[in-house]
Amino acid sequence: MFRVVGEWWSRPFDYSAMPGYMAQRGLQRPYRRMMAAVVLMVVLAGSLLLFTSGAPPSPAARAVFIACLVTGAVSALLWLRGTWPTRRQSLVFLFGDDVALVVGLSMLADVQASFTVSVVFALLGIYCGYFHSIRTLVAHIALTVAVSLYFFGSAAAEGDSDVAYLSVLLVVQLALFLLAPLLSQIPLSNLRDDAYQSGTDPLTGALNRRGLSAVVHAPLLAAARHDEVVAMMVIDLDRFKSVNDRVGHEGGDEVLRRVSERLQTSTTTWAYVARLGGEEFCVVGIVSWAEMRNRLDDVHAAVRCDADEVPVTASAGVAWIPGSRWTRDADDVELLIRRADRLMYEAKRAGGDSLRFDDQAYTTTDNART
């Protein structure tokens, strides 16, 4: 048990994996609407508390309670009208609504009602279990359990309270707060690992074709400004057969790993690297139009290192699309790969160790001709 928990705790986490998966299958919009509906139902339930005997007892408490309801309504509106939140925005939603619930429930005159209604924290726990890491989930569980115990203690201390009944509610709440999110987090974390493996090239650690399709919806490719382009660079190592002949296949594999590592290091903050097959790689990212050539020249130069036992060079081609036309369409990515691939072969036929840029951006007419 402790070994499983330890592995689970140290497992790498990529917030973009689940939203990206949902975007590929057209699930983001309906899920956002459902999230908005859930939050609005909680806001509605809170609004009805204003007309009960447990309503906030003073004008100040009532004003604070209403402010908490407004916070919930705003978060629901953002789910309904906005795009999928970034990791930071999602954390603000999660813990911001946690705080709004704690403050709002603390304003009620009837502490037993506060304790009973605090079961709503379980909804946020389930969301956290699906979309955030185990560390975030543990922090959320610790907060909700502490709040539940506080309201239980306050309610039990009242002279006319039914402690046995409150204890039943406490056990139910603790089960929901602890088990519901954990039951979703454990299998999903394993599914995420499987997804990482299915989208990653096992030899080099770069993305494979499947992983490349998924990152179209990842944060680094989420949006491009008008002064930026989405650039696709296809890279093929020159005369790689002679490398294998000289150092053997194991040595050739090591060369591929080193090249992949250098490509990823040189693009870590703005692009993704994928291995398309054999000794062919691609780099896709968003970069300003003014910097595109210099940035990709640096990526091309990173392939060669004279200190290597067998230095290698590469032929490469770059195709691009203006940021104003970028819609994160997988078909656009495939077309950019094909255009860059043709340019790469032109560089290879010209003698290799060179980089060719497309003189024209991809347009919709290219799709019709391809």
Coordinates of C-alpha atoms in Angstrom, one line a residue:
M1 CA 0.0 0.0 0.0
F2 CA 2.7 2.5 1.0
R3 CA 4.7 1.6 -2.2
V4 CA 1.7 2.3 -4.3
V5 CA 1.1 5.6 -2.6
G6 CA 4.8 6.5 -2.9
E7 CA 4.8 5.8 -6.6
W8 CA 1.5 7.7 -7.0
W9 CA 2.9 10.7 -5.2
S10 CA 6.1 10.9 -7.3
R11 CA 4.3 10.3 -10.6
P12 CA 4.9 13.1 -13.2
F13 CA 1.8 15.2 -14.0
D14 CA 0.9 17.2 -17.1
Y15 CA -2.2 19.4 -16.5
S16 CA -2.7 19.7 -20.3
A17 CA -3.1 16.0 -20.9
M18 CA -6.8 15.6 -19.9
P19 CA -8.0 18.9 -21.4
G20 CA -6.1 18.1 -24.6
Y21 CA -7.7 14.6 -24.8
M22 CA -11.1 16.2 -24.3
A23 CA -10.4 18.8 -27.0
Q24 CA -9.5 16.2 -29.5
R25 CA -12.9 14.5 -28.9
G26 CA -14.9 17.7 -28.8
L27 CA -15.7 17.3 -25.1
Q28 CA -14.4 20.6 -23.7
R29 CA -17.5 22.7 -24.6
P30 CA -20.1 20.3 -23.2
Y31 CA -18.0 19.7 -20.1
R32 CA -17.6 23.5 -19.5
R33 CA -21.4 23.8 -19.7
M34 CA -21.8 21.0 -17.2
M35 CA -19.3 22.7 -14.8
A36 CA -21.2 26.0 -15.2
A37 CA -24.5 24.2 -14.4
V38 CA -23.1 22.5 -11.3
V39 CA -21.7 25.8 -10.0
L40 CA -24.9 27.6 -10.7
M41 CA -26.9 24.9 -8.9
V42 CA -24.7 25.5 -5.8
V43 CA -25.2 29.2 -6.1
L44 CA -29.0 28.7 -6.4
A45 CA -28.9 26.5 -3.3
G46 CA -27.0 29.1 -1.4
S47 CA -29.5 31.8 -2.5
L48 CA -32.4 29.8 -1.1
L49 CA -30.6 29.7 2.3
L50 CA -31.2 33.4 2.5
F51 CA -34.9 32.7 3.0
T52 CA -34.4 30.1 5.8
S53 CA -34.2 30.4 9.5
G54 CA -30.4 29.8 9.2
A55 CA -29.8 32.9 7.0
P56 CA -27.0 35.2 7.9
P57 CA -28.1 37.1 11.1
S58 CA -26.7 40.6 10.4
P59 CA -26.6 42.9 7.4
A60 CA -22.8 42.6 7.3
A61 CA -22.9 38.8 7.3
R62 CA -25.6 38.9 4.7
A63 CA -23.4 41.1 2.5
V64 CA -20.4 38.8 2.8
F65 CA -22.7 35.8 2.0
I66 CA -24.0 37.5 -1.1
A67 CA -20.5 38.4 -2.2
C68 CA -19.6 34.7 -2.0
L69 CA -22.6 33.8 -4.1
V70 CA -21.5 36.4 -6.7
T71 CA -18.0 34.8 -6.7
G72 CA -19.6 31.5 -7.6
A73 CA -21.8 33.0 -10.3
V74 CA -18.8 34.7 -11.9
S75 CA -16.9 31.4 -11.9
A76 CA -19.9 29.7 -13.5
L77 CA -20.0 32.5 -16.2
L78 CA -16.3 32.0 -17.0
W79 CA -16.9 28.2 -17.4
L80 CA -19.8 29.0 -19.7
R81 CA -18.4 31.8 -21.8
G82 CA -14.6 31.3 -21.6
T83 CA -12.1 28.9 -22.9
W84 CA -10.7 25.9 -21.0
P85 CA -8.7 27.4 -18.0
T86 CA -5.0 27.2 -17.8
R87 CA -3.5 25.3 -14.8
R88 CA -3.2 28.5 -12.8
Q89 CA -6.7 29.6 -13.7
S90 CA -8.0 26.2 -12.7
L91 CA -6.2 26.4 -9.3
V92 CA -7.8 29.8 -8.8
F93 CA -11.2 28.4 -9.5
L94 CA -10.7 25.4 -7.2
F95 CA -9.3 27.1 -4.2
G96 CA -11.1 30.4 -4.8
D97 CA -14.4 28.6 -4.7
D98 CA -13.2 26.6 -1.7
V99 CA -12.5 29.8 0.2
A100 CA -15.9 31.3 -1.0
L101 CA -17.7 28.3 0.4
V102 CA -15.9 28.4 3.7
V103 CA -16.5 32.1 4.2
G104 CA -20.1 31.9 3.0
L105 CA -21.0 28.9 5.2
S106 CA -19.4 30.7 8.2
M107 CA -21.9 33.5 7.8
L108 CA -24.9 31.3 8.4
A109 CA -26.7 31.7 11.7
D110 CA -27.4 27.9 11.9
V111 CA -24.0 26.1 12.3
Q112 CA -25.7 22.7 11.8
A113 CA -26.9 24.0 8.4
S114 CA -23.3 25.1 7.6
F115 CA -22.1 21.6 8.5
T116 CA -24.8 19.8 6.4
V117 CA -24.3 22.0 3.3
S118 CA -20.5 21.7 3.5
V119 CA -20.9 18.3 1.7
V120 CA -20.8 20.4 -1.5
F121 CA -17.0 20.4 -1.1
A122 CA -17.1 16.9 -2.5
L123 CA -18.0 18.3 -6.0
L124 CA -14.8 20.3 -6.1
G125 CA -12.9 17.3 -4.8
I126 CA -14.1 15.2 -7.8
Y127 CA -13.1 18.0 -10.2
C128 CA -9.7 18.2 -8.5
G129 CA -9.2 14.4 -8.8
Y130 CA -9.8 14.5 -12.5
F131 CA -7.8 17.5 -13.5
H132 CA -5.0 18.1 -10.9
S133 CA -2.1 16.3 -9.4
I134 CA -2.1 14.2 -6.3
R135 CA -0.3 17.0 -4.4
T136 CA -3.0 19.5 -5.2
L137 CA -5.6 16.9 -4.4
V138 CA -4.1 16.2 -1.0
A139 CA -4.1 20.0 -0.2
H140 CA -7.7 20.2 -1.2
I141 CA -8.7 17.2 0.9
A142 CA -6.8 18.5 3.9
L143 CA -8.7 21.8 3.6
T144 CA -12.1 20.3 3.2
V145 CA -11.6 17.7 6.0
A146 CA -10.5 20.5 8.4
V147 CA -13.5 22.6 7.5
S148 CA -15.8 19.6 8.0
L149 CA -14.3 18.8 11.4
Y150 CA -14.6 22.5 12.4
F151 CA -18.3 22.7 11.5
F152 CA -19.0 19.4 13.2
G153 CA -17.3 20.5 16.4
S154 CA -19.2 23.8 16.3
A155 CA -22.5 22.1 15.7
A156 CA -21.9 19.4 18.3
A157 CA -21.1 22.0 20.9
E158 CA -24.6 23.5 20.8
G159 CA -26.7 22.4 23.7
D160 CA -29.7 21.0 21.7
S161 CA -27.7 19.2 19.0
D162 CA -28.1 15.5 18.1
V163 CA -24.5 14.4 18.2
A164 CA -25.2 10.9 16.9
Y165 CA -26.9 12.3 13.8
L166 CA -24.1 14.8 13.3
S167 CA -21.6 11.9 13.6
V168 CA -23.4 10.1 10.8
L169 CA -23.2 13.1 8.6
L170 CA -19.5 13.5 9.5
V171 CA -18.7 9.9 8.4
V172 CA -20.6 10.4 5.1
Q173 CA -18.8 13.7 4.5
L174 CA -15.3 12.2 5.2
A175 CA -16.1 9.3 2.9
L176 CA -17.0 11.7 0.1
F177 CA -14.1 14.1 0.8
L178 CA -11.5 11.4 1.0
L179 CA -12.7 8.5 -1.2
A180 CA -14.6 10.1 -4.1
P181 CA -11.6 12.2 -5.4
L182 CA -9.1 9.4 -4.7
L183 CA -11.2 6.8 -6.5
S184 CA -11.1 9.1 -9.6
Q185 CA -7.4 10.1 -9.2
I186 CA -5.9 6.6 -8.9
P187 CA -7.2 5.1 -12.1
L188 CA -6.9 8.4 -14.0
S189 CA -3.2 8.7 -13.0
N190 CA -2.5 5.3 -14.5
L191 CA -4.5 6.2 -17.6
R192 CA -2.4 9.3 -18.0
D193 CA 0.8 7.2 -17.8
D194 CA -0.5 5.0 -20.5
A195 CA -1.3 8.1 -22.5
Y196 CA 2.2 9.5 -22.0
Q197 CA 3.7 6.2 -23.2
S198 CA 1.4 5.9 -26.2
G199 CA 2.3 9.4 -27.3
T200 CA 6.1 9.2 -26.7
D201 CA 8.8 7.6 -28.7
P202 CA 10.4 5.1 -26.3
L203 CA 13.9 5.5 -27.7
T204 CA 14.4 9.2 -27.7
G205 CA 11.7 10.5 -25.3
A206 CA 10.4 12.9 -28.0
L207 CA 6.8 12.7 -29.0
N208 CA 5.7 10.2 -31.6
R209 CA 3.1 10.8 -34.3
R210 CA 0.2 10.2 -31.9
G211 CA 1.7 12.5 -29.3
L212 CA 2.2 15.2 -32.0
S213 CA -1.5 15.1 -32.8
A214 CA -2.4 15.6 -29.2
V215 CA -0.2 18.6 -28.5
V216 CA -2.0 20.6 -31.1
H217 CA -4.3 21.5 -28.1
A218 CA -1.5 21.9 -25.6
P219 CA -0.6 25.3 -24.0
L220 CA 2.4 26.1 -26.1
L221 CA 0.2 25.9 -29.2
A222 CA -3.0 27.3 -27.7
A223 CA -3.0 30.6 -29.5
A224 CA -0.9 32.8 -31.8
R225 CA -0.9 36.6 -32.1
H226 CA -1.0 38.3 -35.5
D227 CA 2.7 39.0 -35.4
E228 CA 3.5 35.3 -34.8
V229 CA 3.6 32.2 -36.9
V230 CA 3.2 28.5 -36.3
A231 CA 6.3 27.0 -37.7
M232 CA 6.9 23.4 -38.6
M233 CA 10.5 22.2 -39.1
V234 CA 11.2 18.7 -40.4
I235 CA 14.8 17.4 -39.8
D236 CA 16.5 14.4 -41.3
L237 CA 19.9 13.3 -40.3
D238 CA 22.3 13.1 -43.2
R239 CA 23.8 9.8 -44.3
F240 CA 22.7 8.1 -41.1
K241 CA 23.3 4.6 -42.6
S242 CA 27.0 5.3 -42.5
V243 CA 26.7 6.2 -38.8
N244 CA 25.1 2.8 -38.1
D245 CA 27.8 1.2 -40.2
R246 CA 30.5 2.9 -38.2
V247 CA 29.2 2.6 -34.6
G248 CA 26.6 -0.1 -34.9
H249 CA 22.9 0.1 -34.2
E250 CA 23.3 0.7 -30.5
G251 CA 25.7 3.5 -31.2
G252 CA 23.2 4.9 -33.8
D253 CA 20.4 4.8 -31.2
E254 CA 22.6 6.8 -28.9
V255 CA 23.1 9.4 -31.6
L256 CA 19.4 9.6 -32.0
R257 CA 18.9 10.1 -28.3
R258 CA 21.6 12.9 -28.2
V259 CA 20.0 14.7 -31.1
S260 CA 16.5 14.5 -29.6
E261 CA 17.9 15.8 -26.3
R262 CA 19.6 18.8 -28.1
L263 CA 16.4 19.6 -30.0
Q264 CA 14.3 19.5 -26.9
T265 CA 16.8 21.7 -25.0
S266 CA 16.9 24.3 -27.7
T267 CA 13.1 24.5 -28.0
T268 CA 12.0 23.8 -24.4
T269 CA 10.0 27.1 -23.9
W270 CA 8.3 27.5 -27.2
A271 CA 8.0 24.3 -29.3
Y272 CA 7.5 20.6 -29.2
V273 CA 9.8 17.9 -30.7
A274 CA 8.6 14.7 -32.2
R275 CA 10.3 11.8 -33.9
L276 CA 8.5 11.0 -37.1
G277 CA 10.3 7.8 -37.7
G278 CA 13.8 6.5 -38.3
E279 CA 16.2 9.4 -38.2
E280 CA 13.5 12.0 -39.0
F281 CA 12.4 14.6 -36.4
C282 CA 10.1 17.6 -36.4
V283 CA 9.8 20.7 -34.3
V284 CA 6.5 22.6 -34.1
G285 CA 6.0 25.8 -32.2
I286 CA 4.8 29.4 -32.2
V287 CA 7.4 32.1 -32.7
S288 CA 7.3 35.7 -33.8
W289 CA 7.7 36.3 -37.5
A290 CA 10.7 38.5 -36.9
E291 CA 12.6 35.8 -34.9
M292 CA 11.5 32.7 -36.9
R293 CA 14.6 32.3 -39.1
N294 CA 17.1 33.0 -36.4
R295 CA 15.3 30.7 -33.9
L296 CA 15.1 27.8 -36.3
D297 CA 18.6 28.3 -37.6
D298 CA 19.7 27.8 -34.0
V299 CA 17.6 24.6 -33.7
H300 CA 19.2 23.3 -36.9
A301 CA 22.7 24.1 -35.6
A302 CA 22.0 22.3 -32.4
V303 CA 22.0 18.9 -34.2
R304 CA 25.8 19.0 -34.8
C305 CA 28.4 18.8 -32.0
D306 CA 32.0 18.4 -33.1
A307 CA 32.9 16.8 -29.8
D308 CA 30.7 13.7 -30.6
E309 CA 32.4 10.5 -31.6
V310 CA 30.5 10.6 -34.8
P311 CA 29.3 14.2 -35.5
V312 CA 26.1 14.3 -37.6
T313 CA 24.5 16.9 -39.7
A314 CA 20.9 17.4 -40.8
S315 CA 18.9 18.5 -43.7
A316 CA 15.8 20.5 -42.7
G317 CA 12.8 22.3 -44.1
V318 CA 10.5 24.8 -42.5
A319 CA 6.8 25.5 -43.4
W320 CA 4.7 28.0 -41.5
I321 CA 1.2 29.4 -41.1
P322 CA 0.3 32.9 -39.9
G323 CA -0.9 33.2 -36.4
S324 CA -4.1 34.8 -37.5
R325 CA -5.0 31.6 -39.4
W326 CA -4.0 29.1 -36.7
T327 CA -7.1 27.1 -35.6
R328 CA -5.3 24.1 -34.0
D329 CA -6.6 21.9 -36.8
A330 CA -4.8 18.5 -37.0
D331 CA -5.1 18.7 -40.8
D332 CA -3.1 21.9 -40.9
V333 CA -0.4 20.2 -38.9
E334 CA -0.2 17.3 -41.3
L335 CA -0.1 19.7 -44.3
L336 CA 2.7 21.7 -42.7
I337 CA 4.6 18.4 -42.1
R338 CA 4.3 17.5 -45.8
R339 CA 5.4 20.9 -47.0
A340 CA 8.3 21.0 -44.6
D341 CA 9.2 17.4 -45.7
R342 CA 9.4 18.5 -49.3
L343 CA 11.7 21.3 -48.4
M344 CA 13.9 19.0 -46.3
Y345 CA 14.3 16.7 -49.4
E346 CA 15.3 19.7 -51.5
A347 CA 18.0 20.5 -48.9
K348 CA 19.1 16.9 -48.9
R349 CA 19.3 16.7 -52.7
A350 CA 21.4 19.9 -52.7
G351 CA 24.1 18.1 -50.6
G352 CA 22.6 18.2 -47.0
D353 CA 23.6 20.1 -43.9
S354 CA 21.3 22.9 -44.8
L355 CA 18.0 24.5 -43.9
R356 CA 15.3 25.6 -46.4
F357 CA 12.4 27.9 -45.5
D358 CA 9.1 28.1 -47.3
D359 CA 8.8 31.4 -49.1
Q360 CA 5.0 31.4 -48.7
A361 CA 2.7 30.7 -45.8
Y362 CA 0.2 27.8 -45.9
T363 CA -3.2 29.0 -47.2
T364 CA -6.5 27.2 -47.6
T365 CA -5.9 26.8 -51.3
D366 CA -2.9 24.6 -50.5
N367 CA -5.2 22.2 -48.8
A368 CA -7.2 21.9 -52.0
R369 CA -4.2 21.2 -54.1
T370 CA -2.6 18.7 -51.7

